[in-house]
XYZ file of C-alpha atoms in Angstrom:
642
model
C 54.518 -22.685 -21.743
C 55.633 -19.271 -20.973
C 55.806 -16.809 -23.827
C 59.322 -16.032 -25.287
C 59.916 -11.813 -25.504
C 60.893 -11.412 -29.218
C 63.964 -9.781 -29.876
C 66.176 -8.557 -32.495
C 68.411 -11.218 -32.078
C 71.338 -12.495 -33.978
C 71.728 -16.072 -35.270
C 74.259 -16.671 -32.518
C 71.546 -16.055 -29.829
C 70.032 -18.731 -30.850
C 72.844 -21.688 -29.992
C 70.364 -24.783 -30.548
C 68.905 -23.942 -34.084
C 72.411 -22.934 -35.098
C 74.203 -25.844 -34.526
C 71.759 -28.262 -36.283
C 72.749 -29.969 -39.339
C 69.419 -31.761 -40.007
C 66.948 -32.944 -37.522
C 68.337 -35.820 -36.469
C 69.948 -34.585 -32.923
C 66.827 -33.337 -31.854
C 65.941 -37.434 -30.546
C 69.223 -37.299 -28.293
C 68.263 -33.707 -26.765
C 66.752 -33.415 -23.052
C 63.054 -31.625 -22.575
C 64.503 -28.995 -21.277
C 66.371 -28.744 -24.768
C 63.866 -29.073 -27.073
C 61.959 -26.483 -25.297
C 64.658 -24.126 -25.893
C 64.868 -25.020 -29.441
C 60.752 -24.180 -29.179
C 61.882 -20.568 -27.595
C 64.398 -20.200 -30.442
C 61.938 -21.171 -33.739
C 59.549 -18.508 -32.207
C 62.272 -15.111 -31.477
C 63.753 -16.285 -35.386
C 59.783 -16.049 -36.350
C 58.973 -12.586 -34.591
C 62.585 -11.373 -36.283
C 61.368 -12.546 -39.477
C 58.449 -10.607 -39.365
C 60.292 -7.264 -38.811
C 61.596 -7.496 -42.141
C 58.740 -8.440 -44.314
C 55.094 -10.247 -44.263
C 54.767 -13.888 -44.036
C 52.849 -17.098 -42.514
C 52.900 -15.972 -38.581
C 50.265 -17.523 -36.547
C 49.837 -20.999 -38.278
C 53.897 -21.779 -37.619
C 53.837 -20.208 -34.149
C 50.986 -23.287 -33.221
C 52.786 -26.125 -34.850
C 56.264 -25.338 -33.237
C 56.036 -28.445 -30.075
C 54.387 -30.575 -32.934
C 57.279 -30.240 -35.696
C 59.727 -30.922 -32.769
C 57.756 -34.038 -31.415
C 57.656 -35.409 -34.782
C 60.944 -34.866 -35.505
C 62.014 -36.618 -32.434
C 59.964 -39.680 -33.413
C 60.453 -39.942 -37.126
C 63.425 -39.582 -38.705
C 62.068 -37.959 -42.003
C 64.851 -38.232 -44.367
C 63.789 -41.906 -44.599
C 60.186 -41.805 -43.563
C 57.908 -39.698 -45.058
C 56.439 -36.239 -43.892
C 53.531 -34.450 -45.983
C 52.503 -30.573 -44.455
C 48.956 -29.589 -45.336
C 49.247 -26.497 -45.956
C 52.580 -25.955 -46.063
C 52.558 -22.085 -45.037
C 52.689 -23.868 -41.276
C 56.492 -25.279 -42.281
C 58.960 -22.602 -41.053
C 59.736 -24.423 -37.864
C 60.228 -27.699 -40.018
C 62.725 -25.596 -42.184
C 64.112 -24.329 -39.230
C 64.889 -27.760 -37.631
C 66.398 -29.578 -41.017
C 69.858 -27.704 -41.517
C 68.051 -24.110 -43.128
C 68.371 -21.970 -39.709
C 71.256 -20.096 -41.724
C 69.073 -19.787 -44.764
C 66.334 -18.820 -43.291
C 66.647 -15.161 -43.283
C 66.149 -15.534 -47.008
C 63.035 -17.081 -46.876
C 60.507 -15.246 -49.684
C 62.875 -13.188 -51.393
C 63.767 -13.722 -54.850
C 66.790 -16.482 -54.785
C 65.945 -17.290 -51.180
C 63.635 -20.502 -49.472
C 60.040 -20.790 -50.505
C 57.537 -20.083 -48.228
C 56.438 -23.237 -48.467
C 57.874 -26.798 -48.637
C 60.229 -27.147 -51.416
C 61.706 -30.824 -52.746
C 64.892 -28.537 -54.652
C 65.923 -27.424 -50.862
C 65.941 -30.334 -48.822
C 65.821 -34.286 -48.871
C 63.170 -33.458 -45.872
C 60.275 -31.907 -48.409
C 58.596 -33.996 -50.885
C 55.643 -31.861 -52.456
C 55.429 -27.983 -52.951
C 52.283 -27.898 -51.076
C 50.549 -24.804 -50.986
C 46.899 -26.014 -51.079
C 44.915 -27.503 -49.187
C 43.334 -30.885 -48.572
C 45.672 -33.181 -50.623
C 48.050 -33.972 -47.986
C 46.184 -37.348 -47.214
C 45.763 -38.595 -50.415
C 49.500 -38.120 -51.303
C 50.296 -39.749 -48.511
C 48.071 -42.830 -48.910
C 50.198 -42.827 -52.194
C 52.785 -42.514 -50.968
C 52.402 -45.567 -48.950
C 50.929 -48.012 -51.350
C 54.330 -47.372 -53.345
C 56.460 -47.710 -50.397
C 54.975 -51.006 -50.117
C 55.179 -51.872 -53.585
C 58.445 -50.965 -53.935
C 59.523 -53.196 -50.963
C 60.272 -50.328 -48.804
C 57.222 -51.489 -46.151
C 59.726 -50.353 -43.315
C 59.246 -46.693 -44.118
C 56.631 -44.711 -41.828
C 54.222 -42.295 -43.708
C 53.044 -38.492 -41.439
C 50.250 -36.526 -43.235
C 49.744 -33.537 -41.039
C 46.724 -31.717 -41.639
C 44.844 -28.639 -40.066
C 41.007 -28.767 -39.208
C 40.675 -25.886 -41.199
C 41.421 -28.040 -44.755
C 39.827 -31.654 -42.894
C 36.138 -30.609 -44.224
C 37.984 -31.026 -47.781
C 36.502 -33.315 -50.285
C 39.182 -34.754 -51.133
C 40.066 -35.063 -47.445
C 36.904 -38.026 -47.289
C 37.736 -39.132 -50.504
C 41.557 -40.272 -49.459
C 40.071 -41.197 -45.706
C 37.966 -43.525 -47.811
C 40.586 -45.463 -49.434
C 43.117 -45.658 -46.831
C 40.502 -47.342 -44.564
C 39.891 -49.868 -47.661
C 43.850 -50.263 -48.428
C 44.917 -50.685 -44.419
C 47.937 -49.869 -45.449
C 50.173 -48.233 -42.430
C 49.335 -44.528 -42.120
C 49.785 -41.610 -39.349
C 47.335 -38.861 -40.057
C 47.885 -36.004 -37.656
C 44.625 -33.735 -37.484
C 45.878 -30.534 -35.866
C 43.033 -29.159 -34.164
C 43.376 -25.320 -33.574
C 39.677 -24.219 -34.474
C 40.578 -21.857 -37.071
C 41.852 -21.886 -40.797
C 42.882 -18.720 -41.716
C 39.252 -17.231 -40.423
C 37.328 -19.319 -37.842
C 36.645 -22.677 -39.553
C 33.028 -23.399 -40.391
C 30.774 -26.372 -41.058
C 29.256 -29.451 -39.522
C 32.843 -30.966 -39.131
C 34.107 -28.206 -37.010
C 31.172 -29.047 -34.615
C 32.007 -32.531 -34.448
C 35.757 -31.967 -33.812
C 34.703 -29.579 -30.775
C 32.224 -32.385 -29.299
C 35.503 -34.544 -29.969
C 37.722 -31.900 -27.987
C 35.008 -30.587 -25.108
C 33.924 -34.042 -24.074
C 33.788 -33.848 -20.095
C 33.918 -37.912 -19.882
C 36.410 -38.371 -22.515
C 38.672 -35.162 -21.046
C 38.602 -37.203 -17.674
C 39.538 -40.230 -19.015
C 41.958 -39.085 -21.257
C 43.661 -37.786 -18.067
C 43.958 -41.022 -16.353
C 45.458 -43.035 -19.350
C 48.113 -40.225 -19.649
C 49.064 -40.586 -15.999
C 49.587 -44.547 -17.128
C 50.766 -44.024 -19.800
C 53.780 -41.979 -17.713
C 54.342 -45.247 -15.714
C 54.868 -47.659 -19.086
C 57.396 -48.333 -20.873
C 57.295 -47.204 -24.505
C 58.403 -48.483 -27.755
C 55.288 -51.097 -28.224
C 55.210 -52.465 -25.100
C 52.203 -54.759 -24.703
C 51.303 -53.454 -21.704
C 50.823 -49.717 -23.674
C 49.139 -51.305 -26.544
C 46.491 -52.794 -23.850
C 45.382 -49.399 -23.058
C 45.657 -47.720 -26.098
C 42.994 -50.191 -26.695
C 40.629 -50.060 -23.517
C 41.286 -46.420 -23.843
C 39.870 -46.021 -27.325
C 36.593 -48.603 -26.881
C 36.088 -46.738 -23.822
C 36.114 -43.114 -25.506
C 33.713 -44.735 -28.516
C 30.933 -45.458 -26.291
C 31.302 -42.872 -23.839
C 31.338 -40.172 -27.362
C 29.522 -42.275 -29.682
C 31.474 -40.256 -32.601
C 32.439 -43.258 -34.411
C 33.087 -40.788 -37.964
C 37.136 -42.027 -38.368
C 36.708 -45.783 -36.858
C 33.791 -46.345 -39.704
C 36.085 -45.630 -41.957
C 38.255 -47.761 -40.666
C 40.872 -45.819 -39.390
C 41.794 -45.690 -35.813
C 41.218 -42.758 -33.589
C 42.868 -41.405 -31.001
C 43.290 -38.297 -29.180
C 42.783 -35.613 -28.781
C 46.015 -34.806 -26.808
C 47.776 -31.278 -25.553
C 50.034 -30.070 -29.209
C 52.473 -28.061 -27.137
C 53.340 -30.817 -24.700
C 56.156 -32.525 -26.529
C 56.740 -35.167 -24.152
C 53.057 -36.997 -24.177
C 53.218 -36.153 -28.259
C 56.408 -37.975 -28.135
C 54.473 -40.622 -26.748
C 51.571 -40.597 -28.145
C 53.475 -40.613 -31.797
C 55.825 -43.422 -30.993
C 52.424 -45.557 -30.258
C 50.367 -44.700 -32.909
C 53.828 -45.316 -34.966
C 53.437 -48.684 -34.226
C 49.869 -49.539 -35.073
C 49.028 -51.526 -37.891
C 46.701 -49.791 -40.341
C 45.358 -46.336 -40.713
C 45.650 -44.274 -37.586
C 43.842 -40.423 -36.997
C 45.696 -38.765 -34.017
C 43.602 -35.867 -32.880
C 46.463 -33.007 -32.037
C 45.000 -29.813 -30.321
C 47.158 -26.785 -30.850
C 46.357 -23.165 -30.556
C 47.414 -21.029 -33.587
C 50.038 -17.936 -32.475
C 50.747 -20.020 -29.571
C 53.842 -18.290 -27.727
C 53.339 -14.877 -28.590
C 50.364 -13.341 -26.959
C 48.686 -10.949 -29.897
C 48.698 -13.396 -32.447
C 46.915 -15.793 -29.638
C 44.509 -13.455 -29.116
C 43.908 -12.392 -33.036
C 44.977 -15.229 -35.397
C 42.971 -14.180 -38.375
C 45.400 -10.868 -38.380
C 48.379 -12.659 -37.759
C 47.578 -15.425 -40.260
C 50.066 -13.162 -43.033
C 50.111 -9.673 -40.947
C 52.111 -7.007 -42.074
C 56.318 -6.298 -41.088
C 55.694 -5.243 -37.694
C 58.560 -4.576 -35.285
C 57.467 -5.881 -31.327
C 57.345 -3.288 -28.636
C 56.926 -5.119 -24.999
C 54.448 -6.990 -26.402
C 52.642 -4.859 -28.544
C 53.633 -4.990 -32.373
C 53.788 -1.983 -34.179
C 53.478 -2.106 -38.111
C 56.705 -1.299 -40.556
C 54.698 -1.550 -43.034
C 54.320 1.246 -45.698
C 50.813 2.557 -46.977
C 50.366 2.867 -50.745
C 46.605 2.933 -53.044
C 44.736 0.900 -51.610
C 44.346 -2.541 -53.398
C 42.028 -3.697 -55.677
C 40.648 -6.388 -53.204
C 39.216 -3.549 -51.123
C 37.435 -1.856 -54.691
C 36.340 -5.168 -54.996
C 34.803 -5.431 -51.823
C 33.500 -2.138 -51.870
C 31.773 -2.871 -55.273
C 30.050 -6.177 -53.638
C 28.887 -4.529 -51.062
C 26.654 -1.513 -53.641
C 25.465 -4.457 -55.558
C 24.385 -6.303 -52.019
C 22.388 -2.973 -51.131
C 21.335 -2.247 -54.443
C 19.742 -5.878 -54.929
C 18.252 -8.225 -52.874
C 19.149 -11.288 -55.629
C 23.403 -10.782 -54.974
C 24.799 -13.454 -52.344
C 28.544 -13.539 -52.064
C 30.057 -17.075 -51.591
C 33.837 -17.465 -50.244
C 35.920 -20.504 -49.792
C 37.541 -20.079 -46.069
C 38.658 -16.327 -47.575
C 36.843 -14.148 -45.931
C 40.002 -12.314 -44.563
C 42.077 -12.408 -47.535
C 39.085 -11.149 -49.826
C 38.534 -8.448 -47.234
C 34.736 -9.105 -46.453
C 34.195 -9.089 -43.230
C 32.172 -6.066 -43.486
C 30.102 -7.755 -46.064
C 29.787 -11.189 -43.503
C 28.662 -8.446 -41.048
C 26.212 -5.879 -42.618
C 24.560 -8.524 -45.459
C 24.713 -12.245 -42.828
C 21.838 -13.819 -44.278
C 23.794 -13.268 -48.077
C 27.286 -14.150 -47.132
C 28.458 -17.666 -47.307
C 31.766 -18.573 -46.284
C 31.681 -22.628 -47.100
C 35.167 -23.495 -46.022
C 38.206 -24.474 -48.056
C 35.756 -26.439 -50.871
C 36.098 -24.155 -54.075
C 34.520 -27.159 -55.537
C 31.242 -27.063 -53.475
C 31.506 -22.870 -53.819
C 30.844 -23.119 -57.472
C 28.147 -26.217 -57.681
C 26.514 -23.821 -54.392
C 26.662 -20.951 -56.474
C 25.105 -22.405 -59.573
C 22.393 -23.855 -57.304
C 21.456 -20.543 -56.105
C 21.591 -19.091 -59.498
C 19.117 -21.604 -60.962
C 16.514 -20.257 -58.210
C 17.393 -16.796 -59.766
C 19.666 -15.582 -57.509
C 23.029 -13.784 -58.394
C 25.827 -15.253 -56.707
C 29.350 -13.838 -56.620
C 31.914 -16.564 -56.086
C 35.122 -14.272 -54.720
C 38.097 -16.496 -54.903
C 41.995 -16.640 -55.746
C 42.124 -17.252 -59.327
C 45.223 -19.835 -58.087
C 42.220 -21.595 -55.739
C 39.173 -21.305 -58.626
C 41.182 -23.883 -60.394
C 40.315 -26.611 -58.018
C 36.476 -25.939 -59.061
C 37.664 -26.689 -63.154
C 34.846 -29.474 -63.462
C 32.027 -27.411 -61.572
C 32.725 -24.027 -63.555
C 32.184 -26.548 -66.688
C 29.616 -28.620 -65.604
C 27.355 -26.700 -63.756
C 27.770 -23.118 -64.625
C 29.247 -22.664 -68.303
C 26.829 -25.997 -69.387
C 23.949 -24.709 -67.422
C 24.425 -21.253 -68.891
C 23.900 -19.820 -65.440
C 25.070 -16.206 -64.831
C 27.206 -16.996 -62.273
C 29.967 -13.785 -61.186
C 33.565 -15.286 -60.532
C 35.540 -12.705 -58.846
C 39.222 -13.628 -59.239
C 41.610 -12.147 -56.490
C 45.631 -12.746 -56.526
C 45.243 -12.802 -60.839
C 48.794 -12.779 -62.054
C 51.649 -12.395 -59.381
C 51.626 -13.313 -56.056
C 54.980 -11.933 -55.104
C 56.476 -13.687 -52.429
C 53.919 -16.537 -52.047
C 55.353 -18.401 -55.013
C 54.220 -20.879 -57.746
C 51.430 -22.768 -55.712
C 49.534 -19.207 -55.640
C 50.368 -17.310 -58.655
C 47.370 -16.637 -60.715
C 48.814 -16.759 -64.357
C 46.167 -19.522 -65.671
C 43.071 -18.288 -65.639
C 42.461 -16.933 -68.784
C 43.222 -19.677 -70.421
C 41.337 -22.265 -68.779
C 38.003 -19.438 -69.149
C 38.052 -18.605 -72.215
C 37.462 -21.854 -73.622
C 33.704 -21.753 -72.394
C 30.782 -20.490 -74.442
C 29.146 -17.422 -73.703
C 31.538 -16.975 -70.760
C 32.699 -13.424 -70.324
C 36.471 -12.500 -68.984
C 37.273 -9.285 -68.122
C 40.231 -7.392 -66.092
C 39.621 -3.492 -64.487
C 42.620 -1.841 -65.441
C 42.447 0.535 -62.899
C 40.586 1.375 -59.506
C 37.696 3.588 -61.089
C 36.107 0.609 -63.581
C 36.152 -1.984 -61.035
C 32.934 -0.951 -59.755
C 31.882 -0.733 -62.976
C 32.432 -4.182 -64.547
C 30.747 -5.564 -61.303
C 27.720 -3.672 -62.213
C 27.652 -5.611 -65.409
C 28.657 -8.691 -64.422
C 25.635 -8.550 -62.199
C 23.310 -7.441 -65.241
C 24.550 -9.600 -67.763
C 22.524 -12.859 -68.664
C 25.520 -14.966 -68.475
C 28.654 -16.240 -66.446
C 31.194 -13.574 -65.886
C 34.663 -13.700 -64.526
C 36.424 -10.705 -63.337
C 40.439 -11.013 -62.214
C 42.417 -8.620 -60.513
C 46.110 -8.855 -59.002
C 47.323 -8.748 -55.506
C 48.721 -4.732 -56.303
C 47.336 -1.528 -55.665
C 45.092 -0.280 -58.283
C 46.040 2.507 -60.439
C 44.054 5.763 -59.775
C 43.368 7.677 -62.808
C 42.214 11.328 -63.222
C 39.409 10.503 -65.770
C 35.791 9.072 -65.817
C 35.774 5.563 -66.999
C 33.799 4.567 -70.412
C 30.793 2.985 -70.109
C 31.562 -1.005 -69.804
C 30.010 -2.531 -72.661
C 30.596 -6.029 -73.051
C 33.078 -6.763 -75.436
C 34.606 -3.669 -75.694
C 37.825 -1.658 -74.865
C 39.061 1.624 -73.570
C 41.233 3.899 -74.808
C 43.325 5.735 -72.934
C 45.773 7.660 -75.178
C 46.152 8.297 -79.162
C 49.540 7.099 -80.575
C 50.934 7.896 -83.991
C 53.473 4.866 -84.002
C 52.325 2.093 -82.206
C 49.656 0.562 -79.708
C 50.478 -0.785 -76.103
C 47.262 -2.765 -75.757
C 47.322 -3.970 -71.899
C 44.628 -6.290 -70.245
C 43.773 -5.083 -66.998
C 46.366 -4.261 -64.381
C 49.007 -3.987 -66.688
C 47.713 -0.435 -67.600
C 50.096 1.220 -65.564
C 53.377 -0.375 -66.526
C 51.862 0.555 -70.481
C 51.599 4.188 -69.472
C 54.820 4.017 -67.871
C 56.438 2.336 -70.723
C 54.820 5.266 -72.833
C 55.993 8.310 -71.113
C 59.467 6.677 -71.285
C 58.843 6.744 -75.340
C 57.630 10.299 -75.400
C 60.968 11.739 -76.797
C 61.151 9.420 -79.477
C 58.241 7.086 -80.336
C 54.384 8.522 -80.390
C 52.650 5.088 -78.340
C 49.022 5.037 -77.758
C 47.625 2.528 -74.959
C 44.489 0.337 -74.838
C 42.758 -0.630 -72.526
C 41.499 -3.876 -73.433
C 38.930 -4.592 -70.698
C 37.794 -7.829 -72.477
C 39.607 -11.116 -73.360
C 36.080 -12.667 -74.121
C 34.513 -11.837 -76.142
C 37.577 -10.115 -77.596
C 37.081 -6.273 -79.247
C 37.716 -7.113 -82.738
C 36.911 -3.734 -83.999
C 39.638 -2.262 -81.779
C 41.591 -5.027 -83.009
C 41.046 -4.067 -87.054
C 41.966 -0.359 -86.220
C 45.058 -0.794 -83.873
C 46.332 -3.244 -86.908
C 45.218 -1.205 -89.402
C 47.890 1.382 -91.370
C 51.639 0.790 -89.780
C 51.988 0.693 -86.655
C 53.584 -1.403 -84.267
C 50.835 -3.425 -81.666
C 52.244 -4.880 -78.432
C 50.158 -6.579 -76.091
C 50.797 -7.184 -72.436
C 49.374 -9.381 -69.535
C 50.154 -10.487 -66.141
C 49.776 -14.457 -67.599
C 51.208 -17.072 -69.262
C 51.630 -16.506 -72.867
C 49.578 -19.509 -73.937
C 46.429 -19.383 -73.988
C 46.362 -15.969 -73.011
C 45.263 -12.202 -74.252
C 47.773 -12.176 -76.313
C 46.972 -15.403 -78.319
C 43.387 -14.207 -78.193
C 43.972 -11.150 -79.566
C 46.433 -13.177 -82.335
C 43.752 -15.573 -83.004
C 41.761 -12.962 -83.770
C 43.948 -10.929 -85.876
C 44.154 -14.164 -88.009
C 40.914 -14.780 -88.393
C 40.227 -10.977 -89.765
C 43.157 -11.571 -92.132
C 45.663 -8.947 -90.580
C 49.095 -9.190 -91.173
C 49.968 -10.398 -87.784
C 53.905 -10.001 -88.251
C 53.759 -6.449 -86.450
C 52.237 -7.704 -83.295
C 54.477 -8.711 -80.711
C 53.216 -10.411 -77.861
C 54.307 -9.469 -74.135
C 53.641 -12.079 -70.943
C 54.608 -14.938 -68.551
C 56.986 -16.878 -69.976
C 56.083 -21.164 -70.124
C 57.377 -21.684 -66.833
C 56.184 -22.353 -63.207
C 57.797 -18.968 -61.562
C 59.382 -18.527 -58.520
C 58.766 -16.599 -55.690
C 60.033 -12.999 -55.429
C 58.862 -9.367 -55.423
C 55.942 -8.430 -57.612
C 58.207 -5.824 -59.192
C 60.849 -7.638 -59.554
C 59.111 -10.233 -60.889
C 57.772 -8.272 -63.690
C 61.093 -6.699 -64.459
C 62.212 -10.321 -65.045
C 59.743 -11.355 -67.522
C 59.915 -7.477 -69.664
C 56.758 -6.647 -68.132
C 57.786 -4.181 -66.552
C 58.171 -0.028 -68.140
C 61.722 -0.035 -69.242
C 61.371 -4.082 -70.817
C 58.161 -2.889 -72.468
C 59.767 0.368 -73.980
C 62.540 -1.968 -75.504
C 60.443 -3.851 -76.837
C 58.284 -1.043 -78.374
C 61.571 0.311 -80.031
C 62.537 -2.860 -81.310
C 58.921 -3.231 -82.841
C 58.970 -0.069 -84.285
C 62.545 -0.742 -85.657
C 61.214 -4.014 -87.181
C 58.061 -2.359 -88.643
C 60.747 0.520 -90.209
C 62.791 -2.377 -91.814
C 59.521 -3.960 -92.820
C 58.388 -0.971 -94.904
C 62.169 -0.240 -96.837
């Protein structure tokens, strides 16, 4: 396929997309057609991303797929699970959204990610990965159940998330069940880095087999001479073609598990994926079809750098060449982070760092590179990462498990069972903690203090600014029990000061106050500082920062309470369960009079996507919110004392 020049075209350049209703005229469209609609869903793409980051690469491979399934399928009736659904812009793009699309992870706009609210055509919000096959297993027993057995069921998965636990664990009870099922494994050897693992090798001996490659040629070219639509003719070699490929590979993985394989077959030629889909549409039983795509397929840099152009920056294209739009701010608190693991890697032989299929988004390739015989990226299996970790640990290493706090959850039973039972001084690192901006509910961090802080002798701390989060590592590392350390997707705050010593279970503070107390758990020191220079002409505030939701300061706690001042807390989480309720609980339990704290966070609510700002504005996180609120307090706390 020749690559499409990206433009700065307008919708009406793009006459296919524009006209489409839903998906359903895509079956009556010529090739020729349909590989203009491909030509279109990759210019609205490259627009896209010369107005703000999102998913580039990943959509960009699955274009000729989305269309060939579309074509096949009529999904409004039959049922289509994407796993991970970051890949579904050109499915957006194809089911009536074209002329929403420019919206698309902005605050009021399309998710990033499927959506059941926006269209009859999305089922699950599915933005992680490896439960696309077990939904869709589901998904078919009730069809069947329900007496709806004529429905078809598409779980489309990348071999990035196959390696998946869960991924085996569904695989094992379709095969069981024999229910129906089209399980499309696209192939496009990466996930967001280069996938790793035993699986990846088998699914390149699958892809690179000379004999098979030959062969496969020869049933195409037969295939191009039979009629379709189950004849039996068609169905005969499907057959010889599949005993043939078993013994010439001997890979027999899938048909053990009773589930038919076939493949793998070219994912950007949408006429033999047309066919190939209408056959395996017709099988009885669990069917695998092997798709092999490349990921930025169509536009030439993100070909040749997919790990980049997984979630690159606004960039605007130049013959070929992007050049960022992007502007530079402090640099994050991922890249402390990283810099941190990297002077406890040199500093001692015991740390290992341990990523789930993150290396790029946790920014450690220079760790992968300079410490290789520490680093272990084990693939999208948070599960495994943790029970790996604690393994280590028990020989007396000290691992660092860096992963999304949204991601850590999938680990719940390991972080129990084998670390916080085991006592094991495991270090959690906890990127994307709080707001995830644009990314959405699937990958906003907002529970993770709450589902901590219920473990004995685990520690939970939050840097509240770029000069402690070297720091807390350090101590993390030292201490003789499980840690966890979260962090935001924001820059960090630069202060012109020397940090306090970290001391377990104790806080910093940052500023006296004569009225009240901001007391703000990790990055929400800057909107407290903001909040209290907006106070200066007319309430006194001091700000905390708290450091520690476990084990809570409860001397800071008796002397911010203590006298009459106001106390407000704030956090970048859900109210419940969170540092406010900690610090409430213990307020309580010293037998303060808990009426003058007022409690700022997440409200109970899954939250959209959206700016980070914005976001924070929304909930009264944000400086102007949090000075209301302090006047209000204070006003209360006046009224209180007449």
């Amino acid at each position: 396929m020749s690559e499409p020049e990206p433009t700065t075209a307008q919708p009406c350049s793009h006459p296919l997309l524009s006209s489409l209703p839903d998906a359903s005229p895509l079956k009556s469209m010529s090739r020729d057609q349909l590989k203009d609609v491909a030509s279109e869903i990759r210019d609205v793409l490259c627009n896209l991303l010369a107005t703000r980051t999102a998913h580039f690469a990943s959509n960009l491979g699955v274009v000729e797929l989305c269309i060939a399934l579309h074509c096949e399928f009529d999904f409004r009736h039959d049922r289509l699970i994407w796993d991970t659904g970051h890949q579904v812009y050109p499915h957006k793009l194809v089911t009536g959204r074209y002329h929403d699309f420019p919206s698309i992870r902005t605050r009021g706009g399309l998710m990033g990610y499927p959506n059941p609210v926006e269209s009859e055509y999305d089922l699950f919000m599915t933005g992680h990965a490896g439960c696309s096959v077990s939904t869709a297993v589901g998904l078919r027993s009730g069809d069947v159940l329900s007496g709806n057995a004529d429905r078809r069921t598409v779980a489309v998965i990348g071999d990035g998330a196959f390696p998946s636990g869960i991924v085996f664990e569904a695989m094992n009870n379709a095969g069981e069940l024999e229910d129906d099922l089209t399980i499309i494994l696209n192939d496009n050897k990466m996930s967001i880095c280069p996938r790793v693992g035993s699986v990846a090798t088998y699914l390149d001996r699958l892809r690179s087999n000379p004999y098979y490659t030959g062969l496969k040629h020869e049933v195409t070219r037969l295939l191009d001479h039979v009629p379709m639509f189950g004849d039996p003719t068609e169905r005969l070699l499907a057959q010889m073609k599949e005993g043939v490929k078993a013994g010439l590979l001997g890979g027999m993985l899938f048909e053990e598990l009773n589930i038919r394989y076939v493949g793998p077959i070219d994912g950007h030629d949408i006429p033999m994926m047309r066919k190939y889909l209408a056959m395996v549409r017709e099988m009885k039983g669990p069917v695998l079809l092997h798709v092999v795509t490349e990921k930025g397929h169509g536009y030439k840099p993100a070909a040749e750098d997919p790990v980049f152009f997984h979630t690159p920056p606004a960039f605007k294209d130049d013959r070929g060449k992007p050049v960022s739009t992007a502007s530079s701010g402090c640099p994050p608190f991922t890249l402390h982070a990283r810099d941190a693991i990297r002077r406890q890697m040199a500093d001692d032989k015991r740390v290992t760092i341990i990523t789930a299929a993150m290396c790029q988004g946790n920014k450690l390739e220079p760790i992968r590179e300079q410490f290789p015989d520490r680093f272990f990226d084990v693939g999208i299996c948070e599960s495994h990462a943790v029970a790996f970790a604690a393994g280590q640990c028990k020989n007396g290493m000290r691992p660092i498990v860096d992963i999304y706090s949204t991601f850590l959850q999938r680990s719940y039973d390991q972080i129990f069972q084998e670390v916080a039972l085991q006592d094991l001084p495991v270090v959690f690192l906890m990127d994307r903690a709080g707001l995830t901006g644009p990314d959405g509910p699937t990958h906003h961090g907002i529970f993770d203090i709450g589902y901590l802080r219920v473990f004995p002798n685990m520690v939970v701390m939050a840097p509240g600014y770029a000069g402690e989060v070297d720091l807390m590592l350090a101590k993390a590392i030292q201490h003789d029990h499980s840690c966890a350390i979260r962090y935001p997707k924001a820059s960090a705050l630069e202060l012109d000061r020397t940090p306090d010593e970290v001391v377990i279970g104790k806080s910093e503070r940052i500023r006296e106050g004569r009225d009240g107390t901001i007391v703000a758990y990790g990055a929400m020191l800057d909107q407290a500082l903001a909040a209290a220079d907006l106070l200066a002409d007319d309430l006194d505030v001091g700000v905390i920062n708290a450091r520690f939701v476990k084990p809570i300061d409860r001397e800071m706690i008796r002397e911010t309470m203590s006298g009459d001042k106001f106390v407000v807390t704030l956090e970048e989480h859900v109210k419940m369960g969170g540092f406010g309720s900690a610090f409430l609980e213990a307020a309580a339990e010293e037998r303060l009079d808990t009426r003058k704290i007022h409690i700022l966070a997440l409200r109970d609510e899954f939250i959209e996507h959206g700016d980070r700002e914005e976001l924070l504005a929304e909930h009264g996180l944000a400086a102007e919110p949090i000075a209301a609120t302090c006047r209000e307090a204070a006003n209360l706390q006046a009224i209180s004392l007449q």
